[in-house]
Structure formats: C-alpha cells, structure tokens
Amino acid sequence: MSTNGITNGSTPKITLYTNHRCPWAHRAHIVIKELGLPYEEVIIDLDKPREPWYLEVNPRGLVPSIKYNDTILTESAIVSHFLCDAHPSHLVPSPGSPTAALARARINFFVDTWVSKAGSYWFQVMRKEEGGERDALVQEFLGIVKKEIEPLLEGAEPYFGGSEKITLAEALVAPFIVRIYAFARNGMLPASMAEGLEALPNFSKWAAKAIEHESVRYIWDEEGVVEGARRRIASLKAQQK
Ligand SMILES: N[C@@H](CCC(=O)N[C@@H](CS)C(=O)NCC(=O)O)C(=O)O
C-alpha cells in the first residue's frame, strides 16, 4: 500500500538536505546512520540565500529536510521521530505498550528539557563580549543543567535510561553537546562552561560517551563548525554595532 509516496516494506530512497555545520541537521545524520538506511545528501549552502528549488522543498529554507521516496518532511525532531517510527530499532521503543510508552515519554521529556531550558544558552553566551554579564549567563546555564538535566541522567550508563546502545535521546541532544565542548576548546565559549559541565558526574560521564559515538562523529568537522560559527558571530556582532 502506498500513501503520498510512502511505501511499506521496501528500502526507501532517502535524500537528506543538510549542512554539516548545523546541529539540527546533525540529529538526522545520527538517526539515519544508526538505522543503517542508505541515503544521498544534498549540501545546502547556508552562507547564501536559499535557491528557489530549495524553498519548494522547505518553504522555511531551513535544514534539515528529507525526501523519503516522494514525500518531503522537515524539522529535525519530526524527521527523526518519523524515521524511528518507520524503521523500529534500538533508538526508541515502538509504541503499543505502557513500558514502551514510558520509555518514549522519558526520552521526550529529556529532549524537551534540554531544548526548552538549556539549549539556547550557548548561542547567547557566544554573542556576548567577555565580562560579568557573560559570566552570569554561563552560571545560569550551569545551574539549569545541574537542576534539570543532571537528575535525568541518573543511571544513563552507558546511554540514556541505561541503554546498551545509543538512543534517540543522544541523537537529538548530542549535536549540541559536541558543539559546546568544541566551542569552549576553541575559545568561542568560556572554558568555564565546559569545566562546569565536567563537574556534573552524571552529565560528564554520559556526554563523553555520547559525543565519541561513531554515529555522532562521522560527519563531525570541528574546524569547519568552529570556523562557520566564528563567521556567523562576527557578522551578528557587526550588525549590532
Ligand atoms: N527547528 C529547526 C531548526 C533548523 C535550523 O535552524 N537550521 C538552521 C541551520 S543550523 C538553518 O537552516 N538556518 C537557515 C539559515 O541560516 O539561513 C529544526 O529543528 O529543524
């Protein structure tokens, strides 16, 4: 049976519209790699206005988007959940039982907590000049991670919820963690930000495992990501003046 170009039972043809600098797109790469799905990638140049053909793929002009057979899906969380639901795996249990529902709820709560409470600080900190205001923001971020994230990582050994294999929780959050550490190493974020995370026992152990995972690393280009962020921040600071 086929609906909107989605066919059950055969290997899908997937095109991933992406940019390796983007943490949201990184999520889709991790999921696709873990699911072992073949795909083609089309790199979208984020330094230029989007071309009309891409605005037809995704009218918001953002990456990632995927074409799954003939169907376009956008928004990294939706793309990731769709792929996981269409191709059940160790990443997240399929719904249908209270145990699976609870495991899914816990992953969703963790990811939602990261995104809604902690996820945007690194970008705000990066835009600030050195000084008291920036330090206060770093402390606020570390306080939130300690209060909101650290308890959710109790027993996350080696992966979320005690899973032996990487889960959707790592796939959706690790792209941000790997960047925070890389930016701190490269002087784009204060070293105190990484040091503060390292002082959280659950977080630091979990993060080390998550960011060294092959599915997180295979498209990771630290130099390119840092350079891209440097240019972006310089241009945002110039616009503020
Ligand atoms: N909510 C979106 C966010 C995606 C996003 O913001 N992508 C950025 C790159 S990291 C983008 O495409 N920006 C367009 C631009 O820079 O013009 C998602 O989860 O997919």
XYZ file of C-alpha atoms and ligand atoms in Angstrom:
261
model
C 0.000 0.000 0.000
C 1.241 3.466 -0.773
C 0.218 6.869 0.583
C 1.847 10.068 -0.622
C 4.821 8.167 -1.965
C 5.365 6.293 1.307
C 5.574 2.587 0.515
C 5.657 -0.014 3.238
C 8.098 -2.857 3.179
C 10.801 -1.766 0.749
C 14.056 0.113 1.328
C 13.198 3.779 0.988
C 15.040 6.201 -1.226
C 16.121 8.998 1.072
C 17.625 12.364 0.225
C 18.868 14.391 3.188
C 19.155 18.135 2.600
C 21.735 19.195 5.121
C 24.712 21.212 6.156
C 27.322 19.566 8.363
C 27.702 22.730 10.426
C 24.104 22.584 11.625
C 23.303 20.822 14.931
C 19.676 20.274 13.910
C 20.754 18.559 10.694
C 23.326 16.580 12.694
C 20.374 14.959 14.514
C 19.046 13.480 11.266
C 22.513 12.198 10.289
C 22.836 10.337 13.590
C 19.396 8.742 13.260
C 19.883 7.680 9.637
C 23.289 6.208 10.403
C 22.004 4.275 13.431
C 19.084 2.933 11.408
C 21.523 1.830 8.717
C 19.457 3.470 5.982
C 21.104 4.309 2.678
C 20.756 7.968 1.750
C 22.021 10.629 -0.564
C 22.918 14.014 0.813
C 22.497 17.413 -0.735
C 24.511 20.120 0.991
C 22.682 23.423 1.310
C 24.963 26.463 1.421
C 23.768 28.407 4.451
C 26.008 31.376 3.639
C 23.837 32.247 0.626
C 20.140 32.982 0.277
C 18.243 29.745 -0.373
C 17.660 28.970 -4.027
C 14.041 28.786 -5.218
C 14.208 24.991 -5.725
C 15.080 24.521 -2.049
C 12.274 26.800 -0.923
C 9.974 24.408 -2.741
C 11.444 21.549 -0.693
C 11.234 23.515 2.562
C 9.450 26.878 2.396
C 11.152 27.822 5.695
C 14.515 27.481 3.975
C 15.971 25.544 6.921
C 17.999 22.347 7.098
C 17.461 19.513 7.673
C 14.742 18.299 5.306
C 14.380 14.816 3.919
C 12.767 13.414 0.837
C 11.567 9.905 1.733
C 10.609 8.283 -1.536
C 8.384 11.113 -2.885
C 7.465 12.715 0.422
C 9.171 15.718 1.962
C 9.498 16.009 5.722
C 11.001 18.957 7.591
C 12.001 19.899 11.161
C 14.727 17.798 12.752
C 12.665 16.336 15.603
C 9.819 15.386 13.281
C 12.175 13.907 10.695
C 13.965 11.912 13.420
C 10.769 10.596 15.005
C 9.351 9.737 11.597
C 12.432 7.709 10.646
C 12.432 5.936 14.029
C 8.720 5.122 13.761
C 9.043 3.921 10.172
C 12.109 1.772 10.960
C 11.867 0.410 14.519
C 15.240 -0.007 16.216
C 17.153 0.284 19.479
C 16.900 4.096 19.255
C 13.411 4.210 20.774
C 10.834 1.503 21.531
C 7.825 1.389 19.209
C 4.584 2.475 20.891
C 1.946 -0.076 21.861
C 2.631 -0.952 25.496
C 2.840 1.016 28.739
C 6.566 0.163 29.122
C 7.344 1.439 25.639
C 5.169 4.486 26.205
C 7.068 5.296 29.392
C 10.484 4.883 27.746
C 9.332 7.190 24.938
C 7.933 9.717 27.418
C 11.243 9.788 29.309
C 13.251 10.374 26.144
C 10.831 13.075 25.036
C 10.947 14.765 28.432
C 14.749 14.773 28.422
C 14.978 16.223 24.920
C 12.257 18.777 25.622
C 14.014 19.826 28.836
C 17.313 20.302 27.018
C 15.738 22.319 24.204
C 13.340 24.424 26.266
C 15.506 25.116 29.319
C 19.186 24.830 28.418
C 19.628 24.525 24.670
C 19.821 28.167 23.630
C 22.341 29.441 26.203
C 25.488 28.567 24.258
C 24.407 30.764 21.372
C 23.536 33.658 23.699
C 26.843 33.303 25.540
C 28.757 33.231 22.265
C 27.203 36.560 21.226
C 28.309 38.348 24.409
C 31.629 40.074 24.925
C 33.822 38.820 27.773
C 32.743 40.174 31.135
C 30.381 39.927 34.080
C 27.220 39.625 32.022
C 28.617 36.713 30.055
C 29.899 35.006 33.223
C 26.467 35.359 34.835
C 24.840 33.735 31.792
C 27.295 30.817 31.974
C 26.490 30.317 35.668
C 22.761 30.465 34.928
C 23.208 27.785 32.226
C 25.240 25.530 34.532
C 22.628 25.927 37.280
C 19.884 24.839 34.889
C 21.824 21.820 33.635
C 22.526 20.810 37.236
C 18.906 21.202 38.307
C 17.035 19.990 35.214
C 19.323 17.685 33.222
C 21.666 16.064 35.736
C 18.880 14.130 37.569
C 17.506 12.801 34.267
C 20.907 11.236 33.564
C 20.938 9.118 36.713
C 21.762 5.584 35.529
C 22.479 6.740 31.942
C 25.277 4.224 31.619
C 26.449 3.985 29.039
C 23.465 5.644 27.335
C 20.157 7.249 28.289
C 17.997 5.150 30.591
C 20.798 2.571 30.965
C 20.544 1.517 27.305
C 23.486 -0.518 25.980
C 23.134 1.261 22.647
C 22.768 4.900 21.741
C 19.141 6.134 21.883
C 17.039 8.878 20.358
C 17.886 10.974 23.445
C 21.557 11.079 22.431
C 20.700 11.512 18.735
C 18.654 14.635 19.473
C 20.884 16.237 22.129
C 24.492 15.170 21.421
C 24.854 17.543 18.413
C 24.589 20.449 20.853
C 26.883 18.953 23.479
C 29.650 18.201 20.982
C 29.464 21.823 19.825
C 29.550 23.324 23.323
C 32.737 21.399 24.145
C 34.297 22.244 20.765
C 33.487 25.952 21.069
C 34.909 26.016 24.620
C 38.108 24.292 23.392
C 38.460 26.799 20.587
C 37.942 29.967 22.606
C 34.445 30.703 21.287
C 32.849 29.916 24.636
C 34.467 30.443 28.032
C 36.384 27.390 29.278
C 34.338 27.669 32.497
C 31.290 26.462 30.551
C 32.888 23.084 29.734
C 34.548 22.892 33.156
C 31.197 23.394 34.857
C 29.661 20.567 32.811
C 32.616 18.324 33.601
C 31.920 18.848 37.305
C 28.474 17.219 36.976
C 29.070 13.487 37.468
C 26.105 12.064 35.533
C 26.307 14.624 32.766
C 30.043 14.405 32.194
C 30.126 10.605 32.019
C 27.107 10.478 29.724
C 28.335 13.316 27.479
C 31.766 11.740 26.991
C 30.167 8.525 25.708
C 27.575 10.283 23.591
C 29.951 12.593 21.762
C 32.525 9.941 20.973
C 29.939 7.640 19.355
C 30.721 6.785 15.731
C 27.268 7.919 14.551
C 27.843 11.334 16.126
C 31.420 11.661 14.806
C 31.134 10.537 11.178
C 30.101 13.905 9.772
C 31.709 15.962 12.550
C 34.179 18.530 11.249
C 35.332 20.528 14.264
C 37.378 23.009 12.285
C 34.571 23.684 9.815
C 31.948 24.050 12.536
C 34.123 26.411 14.602
C 35.073 28.487 11.568
C 31.436 28.732 10.429
C 30.313 29.806 13.907
C 33.125 32.363 14.111
C 31.989 33.979 10.858
C 28.331 33.914 11.896
C 29.017 35.507 15.293
C 31.306 38.158 13.770
C 28.588 39.095 11.317
C 25.907 39.231 14.036
C 28.145 41.406 16.224
C 28.853 43.730 13.273
C 25.091 44.107 12.667
C 24.557 45.054 16.334
C 27.022 47.960 16.076
N 13.636 23.962 14.139
C 14.505 23.614 13.048
C 15.785 24.428 13.136
C 16.680 24.200 11.953
C 17.672 25.347 11.776
O 17.583 26.395 12.436
N 18.591 25.176 10.839
C 19.498 26.276 10.525
C 20.934 25.839 10.396
S 21.586 25.282 11.920
C 19.138 26.833 9.169
O 18.775 26.112 8.262
N 19.237 28.150 9.056
C 18.965 28.824 7.851
C 19.873 29.975 7.651
O 20.895 30.047 8.348
O 19.586 30.779 6.774
C 14.780 22.113 13.071
O 14.738 21.534 14.176
O 14.985 21.513 12.005
